Every structure is written in structure tokens, then in C-alpha cells.
Amino acid sequence: MREGTKHEVLILTNGKANCGKPLSTVLPALHAKANVFALTIGSFSASGNKELTSYVSKPTPAHIFAVKNFQNLQKLLNLIKAEI
């Protein structure tokens, strides 16, 4: 990563972790270098939502987006582009 540049990370998820190891081990380093956003597609559990909120940057509501299906995804992506 180039020094002095703004970095953004977007996590696309269905709310079910599947990376094999706890992300908490890499989150401090990631947050030090980038703003982390999340985009959820479909519905997911309360425990999945709680886990996801621990991944994104603060303030949490400004960094988590949700769509019910892929048809709504394009509209949301346009909004994210405008914010970044």
C-alpha cells in the first residue's frame, strides 16, 4: 500500500463468516491502514450482524450497507461511489 493515500476496503457478505480463522487477529492492522465498509446481501442472523459490526470502521452505521437482493446492488454501489 502506498504511503499517504486513502484506502477503502469493502467486505461483501451474506453474514456467514467462512475465512477459517478469527479476523480479530488482522483487524487492528487493517483499520490502521484503511476505512472498512461492509455490504450485506440478503438476510442474516443477529450474531452475524454483531460480528460484522466489529469488522467495519466507526461510526458503524456509516460503514454498513444492506440490500435485499442483487437487483438492488447497483443502486447502492452508486451511492457508495458518491460517498467515497
mmCIF file of N, CA and C in Angstrom:
data_model
loop_
_atom_site.group_PDB
_atom_site.id
_atom_site.type_symbol
_atom_site.label_atom_id
_atom_site.label_comp_id
_atom_site.label_asym_id
_atom_site.label_seq_id
_atom_site.Cartn_x
_atom_site.Cartn_y
_atom_site.Cartn_z
ATOM 1 N N MET A 1 0.835 -1.169 0.000
ATOM 2 C CA MET A 1 0.000 0.000 0.000
ATOM 3 C C MET A 1 0.884 1.237 0.000
ATOM 4 N N ARG A 2 0.557 2.184 -0.851
ATOM 5 C CA ARG A 2 1.322 3.417 -0.931
ATOM 6 C C ARG A 2 1.067 4.298 0.270
ATOM 7 N N GLU A 3 2.128 4.830 0.824
ATOM 8 C CA GLU A 3 2.014 5.744 1.965
ATOM 9 C C GLU A 3 1.309 7.030 1.541
ATOM 10 N N GLY A 4 0.503 7.572 2.442
ATOM 11 C CA GLY A 4 -0.144 8.852 2.210
ATOM 12 C C GLY A 4 -1.377 8.811 1.326
ATOM 13 N N THR A 5 -1.813 7.653 0.909
ATOM 14 C CA THR A 5 -3.019 7.557 0.101
ATOM 15 C C THR A 5 -4.167 7.027 0.941
ATOM 16 N N LYS A 6 -5.360 7.404 0.554
ATOM 17 C CA LYS A 6 -6.556 6.969 1.264
ATOM 18 C C LYS A 6 -6.956 5.589 0.752
ATOM 19 N N HIS A 7 -7.160 4.641 1.653
ATOM 20 C CA HIS A 7 -7.530 3.284 1.273
ATOM 21 C C HIS A 7 -8.909 2.952 1.820
ATOM 22 N N GLU A 8 -9.664 2.244 1.014
ATOM 23 C CA GLU A 8 -11.003 1.809 1.381
ATOM 24 C C GLU A 8 -11.098 0.305 1.143
ATOM 25 N N VAL A 9 -11.726 -0.416 2.068
ATOM 26 C CA VAL A 9 -11.947 -1.848 1.932
ATOM 27 C C VAL A 9 -13.445 -2.088 2.001
ATOM 28 N N LEU A 10 -13.957 -2.897 1.082
ATOM 29 C CA LEU A 10 -15.369 -3.245 1.083
ATOM 30 C C LEU A 10 -15.494 -4.750 1.258
ATOM 31 N N ILE A 11 -16.169 -5.148 2.320
ATOM 32 C CA ILE A 11 -16.437 -6.557 2.590
ATOM 33 C C ILE A 11 -17.826 -6.871 2.049
ATOM 34 N N LEU A 12 -17.913 -7.803 1.121
ATOM 35 C CA LEU A 12 -19.201 -8.283 0.618
ATOM 36 C C LEU A 12 -19.515 -9.575 1.344
ATOM 37 N N THR A 13 -20.714 -9.689 1.908
ATOM 38 C CA THR A 13 -21.007 -10.852 2.731
ATOM 39 C C THR A 13 -22.483 -11.200 2.737
ATOM 40 N N ASN A 14 -22.733 -12.468 3.018
ATOM 41 C CA ASN A 14 -24.091 -12.925 3.278
ATOM 42 C C ASN A 14 -24.299 -13.073 4.785
ATOM 43 N N GLY A 15 -23.326 -12.613 5.565
ATOM 44 C CA GLY A 15 -23.426 -12.637 7.012
ATOM 45 C C GLY A 15 -22.868 -13.877 7.671
ATOM 46 N N LYS A 16 -22.279 -14.770 6.905
ATOM 47 C CA LYS A 16 -21.739 -16.008 7.466
ATOM 48 C C LYS A 16 -20.230 -16.042 7.243
ATOM 49 N N ALA A 17 -19.474 -15.973 8.330
ATOM 50 C CA ALA A 17 -18.015 -15.990 8.232
ATOM 51 C C ALA A 17 -17.541 -17.345 7.731
ATOM 52 N N ASN A 18 -16.542 -17.312 6.866
ATOM 53 C CA ASN A 18 -16.017 -18.571 6.342
ATOM 54 C C ASN A 18 -14.524 -18.478 6.002
ATOM 55 N N CYS A 19 -13.804 -17.606 6.678
ATOM 56 C CA CYS A 19 -12.401 -17.397 6.333
ATOM 57 C C CYS A 19 -11.470 -18.395 7.021
ATOM 58 N N GLY A 20 -11.962 -19.174 7.960
ATOM 59 C CA GLY A 20 -11.145 -20.207 8.577
ATOM 60 C C GLY A 20 -10.454 -19.814 9.865
ATOM 61 N N LYS A 21 -10.202 -18.538 10.075
ATOM 62 C CA LYS A 21 -9.590 -18.103 11.325
ATOM 63 C C LYS A 21 -10.221 -16.786 11.753
ATOM 64 N N PRO A 22 -10.129 -16.456 13.029
ATOM 65 C CA PRO A 22 -10.745 -15.213 13.506
ATOM 66 C C PRO A 22 -10.129 -13.979 12.839
ATOM 67 N N LEU A 23 -10.981 -13.122 12.306
ATOM 68 C CA LEU A 23 -10.483 -11.895 11.684
ATOM 69 C C LEU A 23 -9.947 -10.902 12.702
ATOM 70 N N SER A 24 -10.282 -11.103 13.962
ATOM 71 C CA SER A 24 -9.814 -10.181 15.002
ATOM 72 C C SER A 24 -8.294 -10.097 15.044
ATOM 73 N N THR A 25 -7.605 -11.107 14.503
ATOM 74 C CA THR A 25 -6.141 -11.088 14.508
ATOM 75 C C THR A 25 -5.568 -10.089 13.511
ATOM 76 N N VAL A 26 -6.319 -9.742 12.470
ATOM 77 C CA VAL A 26 -5.815 -8.820 11.457
ATOM 78 C C VAL A 26 -6.519 -7.464 11.451
ATOM 79 N N LEU A 27 -7.598 -7.337 12.194
ATOM 80 C CA LEU A 27 -8.374 -6.095 12.161
ATOM 81 C C LEU A 27 -7.613 -4.867 12.613
ATOM 82 N N PRO A 28 -6.825 -4.913 13.687
ATOM 83 C CA PRO A 28 -6.102 -3.694 14.080
ATOM 84 C C PRO A 28 -5.184 -3.167 12.973
ATOM 85 N N ALA A 29 -4.478 -4.043 12.309
ATOM 86 C CA ALA A 29 -3.583 -3.616 11.223
ATOM 87 C C ALA A 29 -4.385 -3.068 10.045
ATOM 88 N N LEU A 30 -5.519 -3.712 9.730
ATOM 89 C CA LEU A 30 -6.361 -3.249 8.626
ATOM 90 C C LEU A 30 -6.936 -1.875 8.922
ATOM 91 N N HIS A 31 -7.469 -1.681 10.111
ATOM 92 C CA HIS A 31 -8.066 -0.389 10.468
ATOM 93 C C HIS A 31 -7.027 0.725 10.520
ATOM 94 N N ALA A 32 -5.785 0.385 10.792
ATOM 95 C CA ALA A 32 -4.725 1.396 10.808
ATOM 96 C C ALA A 32 -4.419 1.905 9.396
ATOM 97 N N LYS A 33 -4.745 1.124 8.384
ATOM 98 C CA LYS A 33 -4.388 1.485 7.012
ATOM 99 C C LYS A 33 -5.580 1.841 6.123
ATOM 100 N N ALA A 34 -6.809 1.502 6.545
ATOM 101 C CA ALA A 34 -7.943 1.677 5.642
ATOM 102 C C ALA A 34 -9.240 1.895 6.398
ATOM 103 N N ASN A 35 -10.187 2.543 5.727
ATOM 104 C CA ASN A 35 -11.564 2.599 6.192
ATOM 105 C C ASN A 35 -12.235 1.320 5.700
ATOM 106 N N VAL A 36 -12.931 0.635 6.586
ATOM 107 C CA VAL A 36 -13.541 -0.653 6.236
ATOM 108 C C VAL A 36 -15.057 -0.495 6.205
ATOM 109 N N PHE A 37 -15.635 -0.844 5.059
ATOM 110 C CA PHE A 37 -17.069 -0.823 4.851
ATOM 111 C C PHE A 37 -17.554 -2.253 4.682
ATOM 112 N N ALA A 38 -18.853 -2.481 4.881
ATOM 113 C CA ALA A 38 -19.434 -3.798 4.637
ATOM 114 C C ALA A 38 -20.721 -3.637 3.848
ATOM 115 N N LEU A 39 -20.953 -4.584 2.979
ATOM 116 C CA LEU A 39 -22.179 -4.647 2.205
ATOM 117 C C LEU A 39 -22.761 -6.035 2.381
ATOM 118 N N THR A 40 -23.945 -6.097 2.973
ATOM 119 C CA THR A 40 -24.607 -7.379 3.173
ATOM 120 C C THR A 40 -25.669 -7.571 2.101
ATOM 121 N N ILE A 41 -25.777 -8.798 1.637
ATOM 122 C CA ILE A 41 -26.752 -9.129 0.603
ATOM 123 C C ILE A 41 -27.671 -10.210 1.155
ATOM 124 N N GLY A 42 -28.961 -9.921 1.193
ATOM 125 C CA GLY A 42 -29.924 -10.866 1.744
ATOM 126 C C GLY A 42 -30.088 -10.675 3.236
ATOM 127 N N SER A 43 -30.727 -11.617 3.890
ATOM 128 C CA SER A 43 -30.931 -11.541 5.336
ATOM 129 C C SER A 43 -29.903 -12.420 6.034
ATOM 130 N N PHE A 44 -29.577 -12.058 7.267
ATOM 131 C CA PHE A 44 -28.626 -12.858 8.027
ATOM 132 C C PHE A 44 -28.935 -12.726 9.498
ATOM 133 N N SER A 45 -28.276 -13.561 10.304
ATOM 134 C CA SER A 45 -28.595 -13.684 11.721
ATOM 135 C C SER A 45 -28.121 -12.479 12.536
ATOM 136 N N ALA A 46 -28.673 -12.352 13.722
ATOM 137 C CA ALA A 46 -28.245 -11.295 14.645
ATOM 138 C C ALA A 46 -26.790 -11.477 15.037
ATOM 139 N N SER A 47 -26.360 -12.729 15.209
ATOM 140 C CA SER A 47 -24.957 -12.963 15.560
ATOM 141 C C SER A 47 -24.039 -12.595 14.405
ATOM 142 N N GLY A 48 -24.482 -12.821 13.176
ATOM 143 C CA GLY A 48 -23.707 -12.405 12.009
ATOM 144 C C GLY A 48 -23.594 -10.901 11.930
ATOM 145 N N ASN A 49 -24.679 -10.201 12.263
ATOM 146 C CA ASN A 49 -24.665 -8.739 12.265
ATOM 147 C C ASN A 49 -23.705 -8.217 13.332
ATOM 148 N N LYS A 50 -23.732 -8.824 14.503
ATOM 149 C CA LYS A 50 -22.838 -8.396 15.586
ATOM 150 C C LYS A 50 -21.376 -8.590 15.183
ATOM 151 N N GLU A 51 -21.087 -9.717 14.570
ATOM 152 C CA GLU A 51 -19.723 -9.987 14.117
ATOM 153 C C GLU A 51 -19.296 -8.965 13.062
ATOM 154 N N LEU A 52 -20.173 -8.691 12.122
ATOM 155 C CA LEU A 52 -19.851 -7.762 11.051
ATOM 156 C C LEU A 52 -19.599 -6.351 11.576
ATOM 157 N N THR A 53 -20.367 -5.920 12.559
ATOM 158 C CA THR A 53 -20.153 -4.576 13.098
ATOM 159 C C THR A 53 -18.788 -4.441 13.754
ATOM 160 N N SER A 54 -18.200 -5.548 14.189
ATOM 161 C CA SER A 54 -16.859 -5.472 14.765
ATOM 162 C C SER A 54 -15.786 -5.335 13.694
ATOM 163 N N TYR A 55 -16.110 -5.627 12.447
ATOM 164 C CA TYR A 55 -15.139 -5.540 11.358
ATOM 165 C C TYR A 55 -15.018 -4.145 10.765
ATOM 166 N N VAL A 56 -16.111 -3.397 10.727
ATOM 167 C CA VAL A 56 -16.127 -2.130 9.997
ATOM 168 C C VAL A 56 -15.584 -0.982 10.838
ATOM 169 N N SER A 57 -15.242 0.097 10.132
ATOM 170 C CA SER A 57 -14.754 1.305 10.793
ATOM 171 C C SER A 57 -15.899 2.004 11.507
ATOM 172 N N LYS A 58 -15.544 2.916 12.376
ATOM 173 C CA LYS A 58 -16.528 3.701 13.111
ATOM 174 C C LYS A 58 -16.760 5.021 12.392
ATOM 175 N N PRO A 59 -17.896 5.636 12.466
ATOM 176 C CA PRO A 59 -19.121 5.164 13.104
ATOM 177 C C PRO A 59 -19.749 4.034 12.293
ATOM 178 N N THR A 60 -20.162 3.008 12.986
ATOM 179 C CA THR A 60 -20.665 1.796 12.356
ATOM 180 C C THR A 60 -21.805 2.043 11.368
ATOM 181 N N PRO A 61 -22.838 2.824 11.698
ATOM 182 C CA PRO A 61 -23.946 2.994 10.741
ATOM 183 C C PRO A 61 -23.514 3.594 9.400
ATOM 184 N N ALA A 62 -22.458 4.359 9.391
ATOM 185 C CA ALA A 62 -21.982 4.962 8.146
ATOM 186 C C ALA A 62 -21.126 4.014 7.325
ATOM 187 N N HIS A 63 -20.831 2.834 7.871
ATOM 188 C CA HIS A 63 -19.937 1.904 7.200
ATOM 189 C C HIS A 63 -20.584 0.558 6.855
ATOM 190 N N ILE A 64 -21.854 0.368 7.189
ATOM 191 C CA ILE A 64 -22.550 -0.870 6.841
ATOM 192 C C ILE A 64 -23.740 -0.538 5.945
ATOM 193 N N PHE A 65 -23.816 -1.262 4.847
ATOM 194 C CA PHE A 65 -24.905 -1.113 3.893
ATOM 195 C C PHE A 65 -25.534 -2.484 3.685
ATOM 196 N N ALA A 66 -26.817 -2.490 3.354
ATOM 197 C CA ALA A 66 -27.509 -3.767 3.152
ATOM 198 C C ALA A 66 -28.462 -3.656 1.974
ATOM 199 N N VAL A 67 -28.541 -4.736 1.220
ATOM 200 C CA VAL A 67 -29.530 -4.842 0.162
ATOM 201 C C VAL A 67 -30.237 -6.183 0.310
ATOM 202 N N LYS A 68 -31.479 -6.218 -0.121
ATOM 203 C CA LYS A 68 -32.258 -7.457 -0.005
ATOM 204 C C LYS A 68 -31.883 -8.471 -1.080
ATOM 205 N N ASN A 69 -31.405 -7.961 -2.232
ATOM 206 C CA ASN A 69 -31.069 -8.867 -3.336
ATOM 207 C C ASN A 69 -30.091 -8.175 -4.283
ATOM 208 N N PHE A 70 -29.614 -8.909 -5.260
ATOM 209 C CA PHE A 70 -28.637 -8.367 -6.195
ATOM 210 C C PHE A 70 -29.226 -7.294 -7.105
ATOM 211 N N GLN A 71 -30.525 -7.280 -7.270
ATOM 212 C CA GLN A 71 -31.154 -6.273 -8.109
ATOM 213 C C GLN A 71 -31.007 -4.873 -7.506
ATOM 214 N N ASN A 72 -30.950 -4.792 -6.180
ATOM 215 C CA ASN A 72 -30.775 -3.501 -5.523
ATOM 216 C C ASN A 72 -29.303 -3.118 -5.370
ATOM 217 N N LEU A 73 -28.414 -4.031 -5.714
ATOM 218 C CA LEU A 73 -26.991 -3.800 -5.514
ATOM 219 C C LEU A 73 -26.458 -2.622 -6.325
ATOM 220 N N GLN A 74 -26.836 -2.482 -7.578
ATOM 221 C CA GLN A 74 -26.316 -1.409 -8.421
ATOM 222 C C GLN A 74 -26.656 -0.035 -7.857
ATOM 223 N N LYS A 75 -27.862 0.141 -7.364
ATOM 224 C CA LYS A 75 -28.254 1.421 -6.774
ATOM 225 C C LYS A 75 -27.368 1.760 -5.584
ATOM 226 N N LEU A 76 -27.125 0.775 -4.747
ATOM 227 C CA LEU A 76 -26.302 1.005 -3.571
ATOM 228 C C LEU A 76 -24.862 1.299 -3.945
ATOM 229 N N LEU A 77 -24.325 0.597 -4.912
ATOM 230 C CA LEU A 77 -22.950 0.844 -5.341
ATOM 231 C C LEU A 77 -22.780 2.274 -5.852
ATOM 232 N N ASN A 78 -23.764 2.789 -6.520
ATOM 233 C CA ASN A 78 -23.707 4.176 -6.968
ATOM 234 C C ASN A 78 -23.670 5.141 -5.792
ATOM 235 N N LEU A 79 -24.417 4.847 -4.732
ATOM 236 C CA LEU A 79 -24.392 5.692 -3.537
ATOM 237 C C LEU A 79 -23.036 5.643 -2.842
ATOM 238 N N ILE A 80 -22.455 4.449 -2.765
ATOM 239 C CA ILE A 80 -21.145 4.311 -2.141
ATOM 240 C C ILE A 80 -20.103 5.093 -2.923
ATOM 241 N N LYS A 81 -20.120 4.991 -4.229
ATOM 242 C CA LYS A 81 -19.175 5.744 -5.063
ATOM 243 C C LYS A 81 -19.281 7.235 -4.790
ATOM 244 N N ALA A 82 -20.486 7.718 -4.641
ATOM 245 C CA ALA A 82 -20.693 9.144 -4.371
ATOM 246 C C ALA A 82 -20.123 9.547 -3.016
ATOM 247 N N GLU A 83 -20.184 8.666 -2.027
ATOM 248 C CA GLU A 83 -19.660 8.964 -0.691
ATOM 249 C C GLU A 83 -18.139 8.947 -0.656
ATOM 250 N N ILE A 84 -17.535 8.052 -1.420
ATOM 251 C CA ILE A 84 -16.078 7.912 -1.416
ATOM 252 C C ILE A 84 -15.482 9.005 -2.255
#
